[in-house]
mmCIF file of C-alpha atoms in Angstrom:
data_model
loop_
_atom_site.group_PDB
_atom_site.id
_atom_site.type_symbol
_atom_site.label_atom_id
_atom_site.label_comp_id
_atom_site.label_asym_id
_atom_site.label_seq_id
_atom_site.Cartn_x
_atom_site.Cartn_y
_atom_site.Cartn_z
ATOM 1 C CA MET A 1118 64.919 56.408 92.582
ATOM 2 C CA SER A 1119 64.041 53.395 90.420
ATOM 3 C CA ALA A 1120 65.139 53.298 86.740
ATOM 4 C CA PRO A 1121 62.362 54.163 84.252
ATOM 5 C CA PRO A 1122 60.760 51.271 82.332
ATOM 6 C CA LYS A 1123 62.357 50.460 79.036
ATOM 7 C CA CYS A 1124 60.453 51.391 75.900
ATOM 8 C CA ALA A 1125 62.045 49.881 72.744
ATOM 9 C CA ALA A 1126 62.015 52.195 69.796
ATOM 10 C CA ARG A 1127 60.409 50.958 66.578
ATOM 11 C CA PRO A 1128 62.231 51.841 63.316
ATOM 12 C CA PHE A 1129 60.257 52.350 60.109
ATOM 13 C CA PHE A 1130 60.203 54.407 56.931
ATOM 14 C CA LEU A 1131 57.595 57.077 56.542
ATOM 15 C CA PRO A 1132 56.497 57.390 52.826
ATOM 16 C CA THR A 1133 56.451 60.929 51.392
ATOM 17 C CA LYS A 1134 56.176 62.228 47.816
ATOM 18 C CA ARG A 1135 59.957 62.692 47.668
ATOM 19 C CA GLY A 1136 60.849 59.322 49.151
ATOM 20 C CA PRO A 1137 60.833 57.501 52.491
ATOM 21 C CA LEU A 1138 61.973 59.222 55.716
ATOM 22 C CA PHE A 1139 63.689 57.154 58.378
ATOM 23 C CA CYS A 1140 61.780 57.289 61.708
ATOM 24 C CA LEU A 1141 62.189 55.956 65.192
ATOM 25 C CA PHE A 1142 58.916 55.765 67.209
ATOM 26 C CA HIS A 1143 59.210 55.461 70.972
ATOM 27 C CA PRO A 1144 55.771 54.174 71.988
ATOM 28 C CA PRO A 1145 54.460 55.182 75.387
ATOM 29 C CA HIS A 1146 55.063 52.520 77.976
ATOM 30 C CA ALA A 1147 52.370 49.970 78.161
ATOM 31 C CA MET A 1148 51.818 50.462 81.861
ATOM 32 C CA GLN A 1149 51.231 54.257 81.444
ATOM 33 C CA ALA A 1150 48.104 56.024 80.129
ATOM 34 C CA MET A 1151 48.901 57.785 76.865
ATOM 35 C CA ARG A 1152 49.412 61.459 77.682
ATOM 36 C CA GLY A 1153 50.309 62.972 74.283
ATOM 37 C CA ALA A 1154 52.660 62.977 71.340
ATOM 38 C CA VAL A 1155 55.985 64.662 70.787
ATOM 39 C CA LEU A 1156 57.845 65.201 67.493
ATOM 40 C CA TYR A 1157 61.595 65.641 67.693
ATOM 41 C CA VAL A 1158 63.304 67.831 65.093
ATOM 42 C CA HIS A 1159 67.094 67.308 64.832
ATOM 43 C CA PRO A 1160 69.817 69.938 64.281
ATOM 44 C CA PHE A 1161 71.799 70.491 61.156
ATOM 45 C CA GLY A 1162 74.974 68.806 59.974
ATOM 46 C CA GLU A 1163 77.386 67.308 62.392
ATOM 47 C CA GLU A 1164 75.335 68.651 65.292
ATOM 48 C CA MET A 1165 72.750 66.028 64.403
ATOM 49 C CA ASN A 1166 75.207 63.227 64.981
ATOM 50 C CA LYS A 1167 76.654 64.725 68.115
ATOM 51 C CA SER A 1168 73.221 65.020 69.756
ATOM 52 C CA ARG A 1169 71.837 61.555 68.871
ATOM 53 C CA ARG A 1170 72.474 60.225 72.362
ATOM 54 C CA MET A 1171 70.770 63.093 74.152
ATOM 55 C CA ALA A 1172 67.785 62.845 71.813
ATOM 56 C CA ALA A 1173 67.491 59.126 72.438
ATOM 57 C CA LEU A 1174 67.844 59.610 76.302
ATOM 58 C CA HIS A 1175 65.075 62.206 76.293
ATOM 59 C CA ALA A 1176 62.788 60.249 74.079
ATOM 60 C CA LYS A 1177 63.098 57.207 76.346
ATOM 61 C CA GLN A 1178 62.388 59.363 79.353
ATOM 62 C CA LEU A 1179 59.181 60.750 77.799
ATOM 63 C CA ALA A 1180 58.049 57.369 76.507
ATOM 64 C CA ALA A 1181 58.359 55.994 80.040
ATOM 65 C CA MET A 1182 56.094 58.815 81.121
ATOM 66 C CA GLY A 1183 53.356 57.936 78.700
ATOM 67 C CA TYR A 1184 54.213 59.978 75.595
ATOM 68 C CA GLY A 1185 54.595 58.713 72.031
ATOM 69 C CA ILE A 1186 57.744 60.243 70.606
ATOM 70 C CA LEU A 1187 58.658 60.355 66.918
ATOM 71 C CA ARG A 1188 62.236 61.018 65.767
ATOM 72 C CA LEU A 1189 62.840 61.407 62.017
ATOM 73 C CA ASP A 1190 65.708 62.074 59.760
ATOM 74 C CA LEU A 1191 64.757 64.973 57.520
ATOM 75 C CA TYR A 1192 64.997 64.678 53.758
ATOM 76 C CA GLY A 1193 68.590 64.345 52.626
ATOM 77 C CA CYS A 1194 69.774 63.732 56.234
ATOM 78 C CA GLY A 1195 70.791 60.571 58.069
ATOM 79 C CA ASP A 1196 69.205 57.445 56.700
ATOM 80 C CA SER A 1197 66.367 59.195 54.898
ATOM 81 C CA SER A 1198 66.091 59.291 51.133
ATOM 82 C CA GLY A 1199 67.460 62.134 49.055
ATOM 83 C CA GLU A 1200 70.666 64.124 49.086
ATOM 84 C CA LEU A 1201 71.311 67.173 51.241
ATOM 85 C CA ARG A 1202 72.130 69.181 48.161
ATOM 86 C CA ASP A 1203 68.536 68.739 46.971
ATOM 87 C CA ALA A 1204 66.880 69.572 50.306
ATOM 88 C CA SER A 1205 65.104 72.803 51.017
ATOM 89 C CA TRP A 1206 63.639 74.492 54.066
ATOM 90 C CA ASP A 1207 60.172 74.015 52.643
ATOM 91 C CA TYR A 1208 60.791 70.381 52.034
ATOM 92 C CA TRP A 1209 61.758 69.948 55.615
ATOM 93 C CA LYS A 1210 58.526 71.639 56.747
ATOM 94 C CA GLU A 1211 56.640 69.212 54.563
ATOM 95 C CA ASP A 1212 58.511 66.365 56.241
ATOM 96 C CA LEU A 1213 57.285 67.602 59.658
ATOM 97 C CA ARG A 1214 53.773 67.874 58.290
ATOM 98 C CA ALA A 1215 53.924 64.243 57.275
ATOM 99 C CA ALA A 1216 55.406 63.261 60.670
ATOM 100 C CA VAL A 1217 52.700 65.159 62.575
ATOM 101 C CA ASP A 1218 49.972 63.598 60.446
ATOM 102 C CA TRP A 1219 51.436 60.089 61.260
ATOM 103 C CA LEU A 1220 51.558 60.991 65.007
ATOM 104 C CA SER A 1221 48.014 62.184 65.012
ATOM 105 C CA ASN A 1222 46.950 58.753 63.643
ATOM 106 C CA HIS A 1223 48.973 56.812 66.161
ATOM 107 C CA CYS A 1224 48.789 58.798 69.406
ATOM 108 C CA GLU A 1225 46.102 60.486 71.458
ATOM 109 C CA GLY A 1226 46.311 63.649 73.345
ATOM 110 C CA PRO A 1227 48.087 66.968 72.845
ATOM 111 C CA LEU A 1228 50.894 67.399 70.377
ATOM 112 C CA CYS A 1229 54.294 69.009 71.317
ATOM 113 C CA LEU A 1230 57.184 69.886 69.171
ATOM 114 C CA TRP A 1231 60.701 69.528 70.509
ATOM 115 C CA GLY A 1232 63.632 70.786 68.622
ATOM 116 C CA LEU A 1233 67.357 71.282 69.010
ATOM 117 C CA ARG A 1234 69.459 74.149 67.514
ATOM 118 C CA LEU A 1235 68.392 74.653 63.843
ATOM 119 C CA GLY A 1236 65.713 71.959 64.390
ATOM 120 C CA ALA A 1237 64.151 74.133 67.070
ATOM 121 C CA THR A 1238 64.000 77.045 64.699
ATOM 122 C CA LEU A 1239 62.481 74.812 62.076
ATOM 123 C CA ALA A 1240 59.870 73.437 64.530
ATOM 124 C CA LEU A 1241 58.853 77.001 65.405
ATOM 125 C CA ASP A 1242 58.527 78.071 61.804
ATOM 126 C CA PHE A 1243 56.530 74.955 61.031
ATOM 127 C CA ALA A 1244 54.171 75.599 63.954
ATOM 128 C CA ARG A 1245 53.104 78.928 62.392
ATOM 129 C CA THR A 1246 51.283 77.309 59.534
ATOM 130 C CA SER A 1247 50.573 73.886 60.935
ATOM 131 C CA VAL A 1248 46.955 72.714 60.413
ATOM 132 C CA PHE A 1249 47.391 70.550 63.504
ATOM 133 C CA PRO A 1250 47.114 72.380 66.825
ATOM 134 C CA ILE A 1251 50.521 72.563 68.599
ATOM 135 C CA HIS A 1252 50.027 72.421 72.310
ATOM 136 C CA ARG A 1253 53.597 73.399 73.330
ATOM 137 C CA LEU A 1254 57.142 73.994 71.884
ATOM 138 C CA LEU A 1255 60.236 72.768 73.557
ATOM 139 C CA LEU A 1256 63.244 74.638 72.190
ATOM 140 C CA TRP A 1257 66.733 73.451 73.104
ATOM 141 C CA GLN A 1258 69.287 76.185 72.280
ATOM 142 C CA PRO A 1259 67.403 77.482 69.262
ATOM 143 C CA VAL A 1260 69.351 79.214 66.527
ATOM 144 C CA ILE A 1261 68.512 82.876 66.923
ATOM 145 C CA SER A 1262 70.076 84.298 63.680
ATOM 146 C CA GLY A 1263 70.240 82.269 60.587
ATOM 147 C CA GLU A 1264 72.762 84.636 59.147
ATOM 148 C CA MET A 1265 75.170 84.069 62.128
ATOM 149 C CA PHE A 1266 74.576 80.307 62.015
ATOM 150 C CA LEU A 1267 75.343 80.233 58.229
ATOM 151 C CA SER A 1268 78.503 82.232 58.770
ATOM 152 C CA GLN A 1269 79.726 79.800 61.494
ATOM 153 C CA PHE A 1270 79.079 76.915 59.169
ATOM 154 C CA LEU A 1271 80.895 78.526 56.360
ATOM 155 C CA ARG A 1272 83.944 79.133 58.543
ATOM 156 C CA LEU A 1273 84.315 75.315 58.668
ATOM 157 C CA LYS A 1274 85.290 75.550 54.954
ATOM 158 C CA LEU A 1275 87.861 78.260 55.896
ATOM 159 C CA ALA A 1276 89.301 76.050 58.675
ATOM 160 C CA GLY A 1277 89.505 73.135 56.277
ATOM 161 C CA SER A 1278 91.335 75.124 53.745
ATOM 162 C CA ILE A 1279 93.936 76.316 56.257
ATOM 163 C CA ILE A 1280 94.499 72.791 57.484
ATOM 164 C CA SER A 1281 94.889 71.447 53.905
ATOM 165 C CA GLY A 1282 97.322 74.280 53.045
ATOM 166 C CA GLY A 1283 94.834 75.927 50.648
ATOM 167 C CA ASN A 1284 94.258 79.665 50.058
ATOM 168 C CA PRO A 1285 91.997 80.923 52.843
ATOM 169 C CA ALA A 1286 91.418 84.147 50.864
ATOM 170 C CA SER A 1287 89.354 82.248 48.396
ATOM 171 C CA THR A 1288 87.318 80.564 51.111
ATOM 172 C CA GLY A 1289 86.387 83.528 53.297
ATOM 173 C CA THR A 1290 82.709 83.777 54.284
ATOM 174 C CA ARG A 1291 82.214 86.620 51.889
ATOM 175 C CA GLN A 1292 83.607 84.674 49.019
ATOM 176 C CA LEU A 1293 81.600 81.657 49.893
ATOM 177 C CA ARG A 1294 78.432 83.631 50.071
ATOM 178 C CA ASP A 1295 79.195 85.062 46.615
ATOM 179 C CA SER A 1296 79.547 81.532 45.312
ATOM 180 C CA LEU A 1297 76.267 80.467 46.794
ATOM 181 C CA ARG A 1298 74.531 83.554 45.281
ATOM 182 C CA SER A 1299 75.933 82.592 41.879
ATOM 183 C CA GLY A 1300 74.341 79.171 42.195
ATOM 184 C CA VAL A 1301 77.223 77.064 43.329
ATOM 185 C CA THR A 1302 76.581 74.217 45.729
ATOM 186 C CA LEU A 1303 79.428 74.071 48.350
ATOM 187 C CA GLU A 1304 80.847 71.007 50.024
ATOM 188 C CA ILE A 1305 81.607 71.955 53.701
ATOM 189 C CA ALA A 1306 82.844 69.386 56.208
ATOM 190 C CA GLY A 1307 81.195 66.555 54.209
ATOM 191 C CA TYR A 1308 77.915 68.322 53.750
ATOM 192 C CA ASP A 1309 76.638 69.688 50.391
ATOM 193 C CA LEU A 1310 75.091 73.090 51.049
ATOM 194 C CA SER A 1311 72.830 74.281 48.147
ATOM 195 C CA PRO A 1312 72.131 77.969 47.385
ATOM 196 C CA PRO A 1313 68.356 77.638 48.118
ATOM 197 C CA LEU A 1314 68.899 76.062 51.514
ATOM 198 C CA ALA A 1315 71.702 78.584 52.387
ATOM 199 C CA SER A 1316 69.450 81.421 51.411
ATOM 200 C CA ALA A 1317 66.598 80.188 53.557
ATOM 201 C CA MET A 1318 68.997 79.795 56.488
ATOM 202 C CA ASP A 1319 70.408 83.258 55.937
ATOM 203 C CA ALA A 1320 66.952 84.814 56.282
ATOM 204 C CA LEU A 1321 65.957 83.215 59.489
ATOM 205 C CA LYS A 1322 65.213 85.454 62.411
ATOM 206 C CA LEU A 1323 63.898 83.724 65.474
ATOM 207 C CA GLU A 1324 62.143 86.729 66.850
ATOM 208 C CA GLU A 1325 59.811 86.723 63.797
ATOM 209 C CA LEU A 1326 58.811 83.096 64.047
ATOM 210 C CA ALA A 1327 56.638 83.027 67.174
ATOM 211 C CA ASP A 1328 53.025 84.162 67.282
ATOM 212 C CA ALA A 1329 50.736 85.356 70.009
ATOM 213 C CA GLY A 1330 49.348 82.326 71.927
ATOM 214 C CA ASN A 1331 52.400 80.128 71.369
ATOM 215 C CA VAL A 1332 53.424 78.333 74.586
ATOM 216 C CA ILE A 1333 57.252 77.926 74.487
ATOM 217 C CA ASP A 1334 59.816 76.531 76.818
ATOM 218 C CA TRP A 1335 63.326 77.836 75.868
ATOM 219 C CA PHE A 1336 66.246 75.921 77.298
ATOM 220 C CA GLU A 1337 69.584 77.565 77.151
ATOM 221 C CA VAL A 1338 72.702 75.548 78.056
ATOM 222 C CA VAL A 1339 75.172 77.816 79.791
ATOM 223 C CA PRO A 1340 78.788 76.991 80.957
ATOM 224 C CA GLU A 1341 78.096 77.500 84.618
ATOM 225 C CA GLN A 1342 75.319 77.857 87.175
ATOM 226 C CA GLY A 1343 73.949 81.393 87.358
ATOM 227 C CA ARG A 1344 75.269 82.452 83.998
ATOM 228 C CA ASP A 1345 72.799 84.789 82.231
ATOM 229 C CA LEU A 1346 71.342 84.302 78.853
ATOM 230 C CA PRO A 1347 73.223 86.005 75.867
ATOM 231 C CA PRO A 1348 71.882 89.470 75.016
ATOM 232 C CA ALA A 1349 70.620 88.270 71.608
ATOM 233 C CA ALA A 1350 68.474 85.582 73.302
ATOM 234 C CA LYS A 1351 67.052 88.209 75.744
ATOM 235 C CA ARG A 1352 66.144 90.429 72.870
ATOM 236 C CA VAL A 1353 64.164 87.683 71.210
ATOM 237 C CA ILE A 1354 62.377 86.730 74.399
ATOM 238 C CA ASP A 1355 61.466 90.439 75.085
ATOM 239 C CA THR A 1356 60.100 90.761 71.601
ATOM 240 C CA TRP A 1357 58.033 87.622 71.953
ATOM 241 C CA ARG A 1358 56.556 88.680 75.196
ATOM 242 C CA ARG A 1359 55.521 91.975 73.670
ATOM 243 C CA LYS A 1360 53.691 89.911 71.146
ATOM 244 C CA SER A 1361 51.849 87.943 73.958
ATOM 245 C CA VAL A 1362 53.864 84.800 73.362
ATOM 246 C CA HIS A 1363 53.923 82.703 76.569
ATOM 247 C CA VAL A 1364 57.627 81.834 76.898
ATOM 248 C CA ASN A 1365 59.326 80.155 79.910
ATOM 249 C CA VAL A 1366 63.096 80.456 80.088
ATOM 250 C CA HIS A 1367 65.272 77.770 81.576
ATOM 251 C CA SER A 1368 69.032 78.382 81.988
ATOM 252 C CA ILE A 1369 70.793 75.013 82.308
ATOM 253 C CA PRO A 1370 74.514 74.589 83.307
ATOM 254 C CA GLY A 1371 76.174 71.961 81.207
ATOM 255 C CA SER A 1372 78.158 71.047 78.122
ATOM 256 C CA ALA A 1373 77.203 72.112 74.627
ATOM 257 C CA PHE A 1374 76.701 68.398 73.690
ATOM 258 C CA TRP A 1375 75.813 69.181 70.080
ATOM 259 C CA ALA A 1376 79.302 70.621 69.465
ATOM 260 C CA THR A 1377 81.733 68.754 71.783
ATOM 261 C CA GLN A 1378 84.433 66.565 70.354
ATOM 262 C CA GLU A 1379 83.306 63.582 72.219
ATOM 263 C CA VAL A 1380 79.657 62.457 72.625
ATOM 264 C CA THR A 1381 78.530 64.068 75.886
ATOM 265 C CA GLU A 1382 75.388 64.297 78.031
ATOM 266 C CA CYS A 1383 73.717 67.172 79.827
ATOM 267 C CA PRO A 1384 71.824 65.438 82.647
ATOM 268 C CA GLU A 1385 70.242 68.579 84.126
ATOM 269 C CA LEU A 1386 68.687 69.468 80.657
ATOM 270 C CA LEU A 1387 67.145 65.964 80.579
ATOM 271 C CA ALA A 1388 65.860 66.261 84.083
ATOM 272 C CA LYS A 1389 64.362 69.768 83.717
ATOM 273 C CA SER A 1390 62.788 69.079 80.363
ATOM 274 C CA ALA A 1391 61.147 65.896 81.807
ATOM 275 C CA ARG A 1392 59.722 67.969 84.693
ATOM 276 C CA ILE A 1393 58.071 70.259 82.167
ATOM 277 C CA PHE A 1394 56.178 67.321 80.566
ATOM 278 C CA ALA A 1395 55.411 65.772 83.986
ATOM 279 C CA GLY A 1396 53.831 68.999 85.154
ATOM 280 C CA GLU A 1397 52.127 70.371 82.094
ATOM 281 C CA PHE A 1398 50.417 67.282 81.092
ATOM 282 C CA ALA A 1399 49.720 65.823 84.485
#
């Protein structure tokens, strides 16, 4: 199989009312007819950095197939303006609105949202109120419960306290939640988590974010071939199907690349995701 043609990404800053957002646009390859546009929504915290390589690889794949791909750093993240402590869930949805508006002016064809982890959950929430028609949603390992996700993130503070010889009793998740509720911004693993953003995360329930008519491809990375989806994921999918959401489930064996110590890849996830685009938009 020959290597896909190279499509150099174009960096630029997208102006918004809160400041410029850093973007990378992967234009569709010149030898391909434009088939559509895809907006990538990155995960939260260190997961964003761990997954940059996978995001870049998939964006290049899709660009070589004729899609225009936009990757952006949300407000307060990466190389975009602002501080994470000032970010909010609604600000991020406004970022996606600006990105989709840009894509609609630079690409023809249907629009797809592709998100990873908390970015997948954000993409789904954004799609509910988007004035732009969303043709399809590609969710890589979406966060199912914001409450559980927040607890796992808060535990990083507990782990850091233990390593530094501090008092873990003062950094338990209950105590940290109490601090957030009292209006204290917490520094956790190098990221400043504000009370409004933590509260928005805490309230997220994936099963409530899809509407009838949505077309969703859910990719779940599992440790080994044949491993079933977690019960919580099955419950969400069953709920969606009862609501007439069209959801396709793809169980992919591989590494949890967004969380591994070293930067890793999941080749089967790339290949299966690319086949979705090759078939759907053919």
